[in-house]
Coordinates of C-alpha atoms in Angstrom, one line a residue:
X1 CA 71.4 155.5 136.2
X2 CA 69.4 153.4 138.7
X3 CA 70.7 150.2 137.5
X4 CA 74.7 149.8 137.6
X5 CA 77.7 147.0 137.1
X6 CA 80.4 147.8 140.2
X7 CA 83.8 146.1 139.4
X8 CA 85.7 144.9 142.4
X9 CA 88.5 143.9 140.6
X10 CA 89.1 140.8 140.1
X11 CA 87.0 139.5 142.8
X12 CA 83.4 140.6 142.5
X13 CA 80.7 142.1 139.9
X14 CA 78.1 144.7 141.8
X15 CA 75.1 144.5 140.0
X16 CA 72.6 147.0 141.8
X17 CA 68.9 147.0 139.9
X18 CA 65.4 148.7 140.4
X19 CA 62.3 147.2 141.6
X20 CA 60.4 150.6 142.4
X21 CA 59.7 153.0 139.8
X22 CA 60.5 152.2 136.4
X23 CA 58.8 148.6 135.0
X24 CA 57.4 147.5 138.0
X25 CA 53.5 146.5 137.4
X26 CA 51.2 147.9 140.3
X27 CA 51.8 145.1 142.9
X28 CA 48.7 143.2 144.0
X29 CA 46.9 143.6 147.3
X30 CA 45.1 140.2 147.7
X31 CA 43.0 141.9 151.0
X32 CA 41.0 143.8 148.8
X33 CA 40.6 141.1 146.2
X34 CA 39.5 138.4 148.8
X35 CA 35.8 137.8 146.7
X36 CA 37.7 137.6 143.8
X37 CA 40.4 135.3 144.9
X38 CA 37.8 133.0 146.6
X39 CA 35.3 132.6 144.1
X40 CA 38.1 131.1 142.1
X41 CA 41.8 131.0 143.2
X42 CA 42.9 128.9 140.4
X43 CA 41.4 131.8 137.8
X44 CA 42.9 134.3 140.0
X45 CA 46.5 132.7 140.2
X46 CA 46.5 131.9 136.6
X47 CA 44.7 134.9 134.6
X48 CA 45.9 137.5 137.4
X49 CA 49.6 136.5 139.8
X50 CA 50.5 134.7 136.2
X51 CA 49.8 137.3 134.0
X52 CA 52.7 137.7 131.8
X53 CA 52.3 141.9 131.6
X54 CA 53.3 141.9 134.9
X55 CA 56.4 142.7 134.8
X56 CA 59.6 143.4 137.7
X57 CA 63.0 144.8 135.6
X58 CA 61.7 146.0 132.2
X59 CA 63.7 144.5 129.1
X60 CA 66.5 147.2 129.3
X61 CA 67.0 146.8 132.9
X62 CA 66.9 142.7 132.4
X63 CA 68.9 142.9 129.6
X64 CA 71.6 145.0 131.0
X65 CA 71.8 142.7 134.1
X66 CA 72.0 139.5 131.5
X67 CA 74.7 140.9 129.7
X68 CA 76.6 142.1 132.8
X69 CA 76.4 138.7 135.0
X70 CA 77.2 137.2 131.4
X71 CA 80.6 139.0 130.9
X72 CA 81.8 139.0 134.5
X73 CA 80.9 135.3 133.9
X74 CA 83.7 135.2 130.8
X75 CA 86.1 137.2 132.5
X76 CA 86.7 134.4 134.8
X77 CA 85.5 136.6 138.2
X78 CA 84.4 134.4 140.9
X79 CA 81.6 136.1 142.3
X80 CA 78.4 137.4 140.9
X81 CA 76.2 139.4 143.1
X82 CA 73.2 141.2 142.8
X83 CA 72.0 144.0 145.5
X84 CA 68.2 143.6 145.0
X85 CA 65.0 145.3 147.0
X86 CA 62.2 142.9 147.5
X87 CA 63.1 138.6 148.5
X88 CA 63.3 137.0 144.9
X89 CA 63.0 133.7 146.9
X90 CA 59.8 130.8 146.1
X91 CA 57.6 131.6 149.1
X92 CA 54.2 131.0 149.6
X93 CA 51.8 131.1 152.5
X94 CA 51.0 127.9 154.5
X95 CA 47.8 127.7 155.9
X96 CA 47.6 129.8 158.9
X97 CA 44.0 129.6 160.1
X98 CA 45.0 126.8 162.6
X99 CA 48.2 128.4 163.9
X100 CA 47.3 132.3 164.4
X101 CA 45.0 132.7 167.1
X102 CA 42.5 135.6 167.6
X103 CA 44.8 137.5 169.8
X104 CA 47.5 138.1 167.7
X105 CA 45.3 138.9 165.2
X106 CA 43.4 141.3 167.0
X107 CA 46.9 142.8 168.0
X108 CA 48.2 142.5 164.0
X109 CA 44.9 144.4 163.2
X110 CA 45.8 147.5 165.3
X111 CA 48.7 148.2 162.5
X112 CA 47.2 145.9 159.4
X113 CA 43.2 146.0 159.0
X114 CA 43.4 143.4 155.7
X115 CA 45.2 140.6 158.1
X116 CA 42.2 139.3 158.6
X117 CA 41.0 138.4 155.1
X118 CA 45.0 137.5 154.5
X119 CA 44.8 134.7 157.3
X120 CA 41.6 133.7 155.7
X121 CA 43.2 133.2 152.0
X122 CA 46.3 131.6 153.5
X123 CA 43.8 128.6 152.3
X124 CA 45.0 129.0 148.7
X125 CA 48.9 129.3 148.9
X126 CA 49.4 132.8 147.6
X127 CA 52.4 134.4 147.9
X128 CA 53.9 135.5 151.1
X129 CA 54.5 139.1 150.0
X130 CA 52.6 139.7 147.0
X131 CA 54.9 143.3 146.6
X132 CA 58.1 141.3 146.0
X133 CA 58.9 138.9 143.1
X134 CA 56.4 136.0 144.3
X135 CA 53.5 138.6 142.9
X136 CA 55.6 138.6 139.8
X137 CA 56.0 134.6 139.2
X138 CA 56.6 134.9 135.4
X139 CA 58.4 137.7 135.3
X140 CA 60.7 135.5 137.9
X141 CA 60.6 132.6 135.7
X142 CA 61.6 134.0 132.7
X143 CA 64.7 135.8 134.3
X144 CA 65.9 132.6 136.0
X145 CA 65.7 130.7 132.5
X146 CA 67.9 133.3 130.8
X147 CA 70.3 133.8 133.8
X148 CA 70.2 129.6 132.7
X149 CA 70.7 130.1 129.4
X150 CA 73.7 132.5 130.2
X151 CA 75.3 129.9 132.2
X152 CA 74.7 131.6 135.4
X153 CA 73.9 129.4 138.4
X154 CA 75.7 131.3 141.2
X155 CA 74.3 134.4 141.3
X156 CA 74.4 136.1 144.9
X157 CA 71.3 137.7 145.9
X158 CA 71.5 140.2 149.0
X159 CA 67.8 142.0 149.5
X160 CA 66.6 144.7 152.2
X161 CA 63.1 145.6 153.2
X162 CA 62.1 142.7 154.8
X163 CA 62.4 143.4 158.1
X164 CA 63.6 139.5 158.6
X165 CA 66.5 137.1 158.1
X166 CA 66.1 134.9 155.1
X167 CA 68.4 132.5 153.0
X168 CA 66.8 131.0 150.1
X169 CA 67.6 129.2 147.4
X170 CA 66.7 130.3 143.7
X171 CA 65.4 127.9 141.9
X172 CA 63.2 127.2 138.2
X173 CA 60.1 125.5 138.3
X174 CA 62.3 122.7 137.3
X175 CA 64.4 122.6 140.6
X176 CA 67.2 124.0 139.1
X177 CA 69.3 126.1 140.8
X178 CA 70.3 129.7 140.0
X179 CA 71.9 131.2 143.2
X180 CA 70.9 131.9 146.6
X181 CA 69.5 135.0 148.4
X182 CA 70.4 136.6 151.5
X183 CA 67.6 139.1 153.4
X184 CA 68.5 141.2 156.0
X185 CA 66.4 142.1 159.0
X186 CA 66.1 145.9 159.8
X187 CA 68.5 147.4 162.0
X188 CA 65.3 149.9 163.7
X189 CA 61.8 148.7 162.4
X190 CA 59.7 146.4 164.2
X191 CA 59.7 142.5 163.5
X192 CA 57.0 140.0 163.2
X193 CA 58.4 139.3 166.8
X194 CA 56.4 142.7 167.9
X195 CA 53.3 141.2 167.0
X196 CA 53.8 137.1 167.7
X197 CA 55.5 136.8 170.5
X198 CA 56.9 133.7 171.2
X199 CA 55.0 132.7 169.0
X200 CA 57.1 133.7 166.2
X201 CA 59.7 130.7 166.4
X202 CA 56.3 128.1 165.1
X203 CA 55.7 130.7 162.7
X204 CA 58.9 130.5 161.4
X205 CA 59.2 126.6 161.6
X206 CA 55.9 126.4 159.6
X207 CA 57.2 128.8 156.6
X208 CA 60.2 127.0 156.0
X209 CA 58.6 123.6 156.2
X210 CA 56.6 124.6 153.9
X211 CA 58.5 126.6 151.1
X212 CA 61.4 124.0 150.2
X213 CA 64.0 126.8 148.8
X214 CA 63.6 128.7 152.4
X215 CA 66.7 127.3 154.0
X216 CA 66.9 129.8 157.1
X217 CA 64.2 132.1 158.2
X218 CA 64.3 134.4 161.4
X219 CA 61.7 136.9 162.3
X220 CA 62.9 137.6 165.7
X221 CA 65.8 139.4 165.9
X222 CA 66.6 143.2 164.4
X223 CA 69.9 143.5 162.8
X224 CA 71.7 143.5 159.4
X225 CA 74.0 141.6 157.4
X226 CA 78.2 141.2 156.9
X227 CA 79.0 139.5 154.1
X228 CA 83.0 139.0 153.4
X229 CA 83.8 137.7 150.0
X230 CA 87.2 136.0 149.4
X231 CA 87.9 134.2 145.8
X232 CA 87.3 130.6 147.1
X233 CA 84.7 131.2 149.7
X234 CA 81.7 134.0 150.7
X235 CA 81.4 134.4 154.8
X236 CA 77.9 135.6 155.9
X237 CA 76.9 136.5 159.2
X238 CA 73.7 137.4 160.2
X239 CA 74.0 139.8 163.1
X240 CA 71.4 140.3 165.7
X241 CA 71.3 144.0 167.7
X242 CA 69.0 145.0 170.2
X243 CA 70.2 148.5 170.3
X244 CA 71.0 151.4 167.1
X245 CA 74.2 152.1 169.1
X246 CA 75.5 148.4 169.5

């Protein structure tokens, strides 16, 4: 089973999902849709990001998780957590054309050809990372409301592949609030740091001016996450290593 409910006792409900290969609609590449996306970006964010076939979990996956948060819920265990692939978070794209100079995107270029166009559409406030649940806004939407509708508001999020430190709230539309999400950096692959510089720390000030549920966001540093969970509190530390052997 690629989905799962892991029982820590009393203490904890495990709920590891997929985001790869089962429901997952084909994620959107907005570099090689830059004519589309500029001859309308309202069309393209509400026929195309907002179409409602796009789907992340698929209804049995969904479901399943639903039902599990639901019953740890009623069996009175303090802590719901969910150990997810791509950020869930609200983040969008400022507009970068005045902060990211030609250099570093000459040197961004050498790895990622399509940064160019992205700068350019950075205009419109698209999603961040149009492969994680941003490119998937309804299919985000409609899980929040029933993790609402469940009585679930405190739902743990940790998430990998990001190659950065994030914390972000979850949030409806509505501002309500349906947990918070932890993102690990990578403990080997190269940050944003490689190609920014110092440059990197304005970067990061600018996204998390901009996206109100980004409460903490740090591209600079390789490293991983230790969370410890306790019944009354959850301790996370964000650990920075410049080495695989420290």
């Amino acid at each position: 089973t690629l989905f799962r409910d892991i029982r820590f006792g009393d203490l904890l409900s495990l709920i590891t999902v997929e985001t790869r290969l089962n429901a997952r609609a084909e994620p959107l590449v907005f570099e090689k849709r830059t004519d589309e996306i500029e001859a309308d970006p309202k069309a393209f964010k509400d026929n195309v990001l907002a179409d409602p076939e796009r789907d992340m979990f698929g209804t049995l996956q969904e479901d399943f998780i639903i039902d599990s948060l639901k019953a740890s819920k009623d069996r009175g265990v303090p802590w719901r957590v969910m150990a997810n692939q791509v950020i869930m978070g609200r983040l969008l794209t400022p507009d970068l054309r005045p902060y990211v100079d030609a250099a570093t995107i000459d040197t961004i270029a050498k790895d990622w050809p399509g940064v160019r166009d992205i700068v350019k559409l950075s205009q419109y406030n698209l999603p961040l990372y149009p492969d994680s649940w941003d490119g998937y806004p309804v299919a985000r939407d409609r899980f929040y409301k029933r993790l609402s509708a469940a009585g679930i508001h405190d739902l743990f999020v940790l998430t990998g592949d990001a190659h950065e430190f994030w914390v972000n709230d979850l949030t409806l539309k509505t501002g309500d609030k349906v947990g918070l999400e932890c993102v690990t950096s990578a403990v080997s692959s190269e940050t944003l740091a490689k190609y920014m510089g110092a440059g990197t720390v304005d970067y990061a000030l600018l996204l998390t001016q901009f996206n109100k549920d980004a409460r903490y966001y740090n591209a600079l540093h390789n490293g991983y996450i230790d969370v410890t969970f306790t019944r009354d509190k959850a301790e996370v530390i964000m650990r920075g290593v410049s080495t695989v052997l420290s």
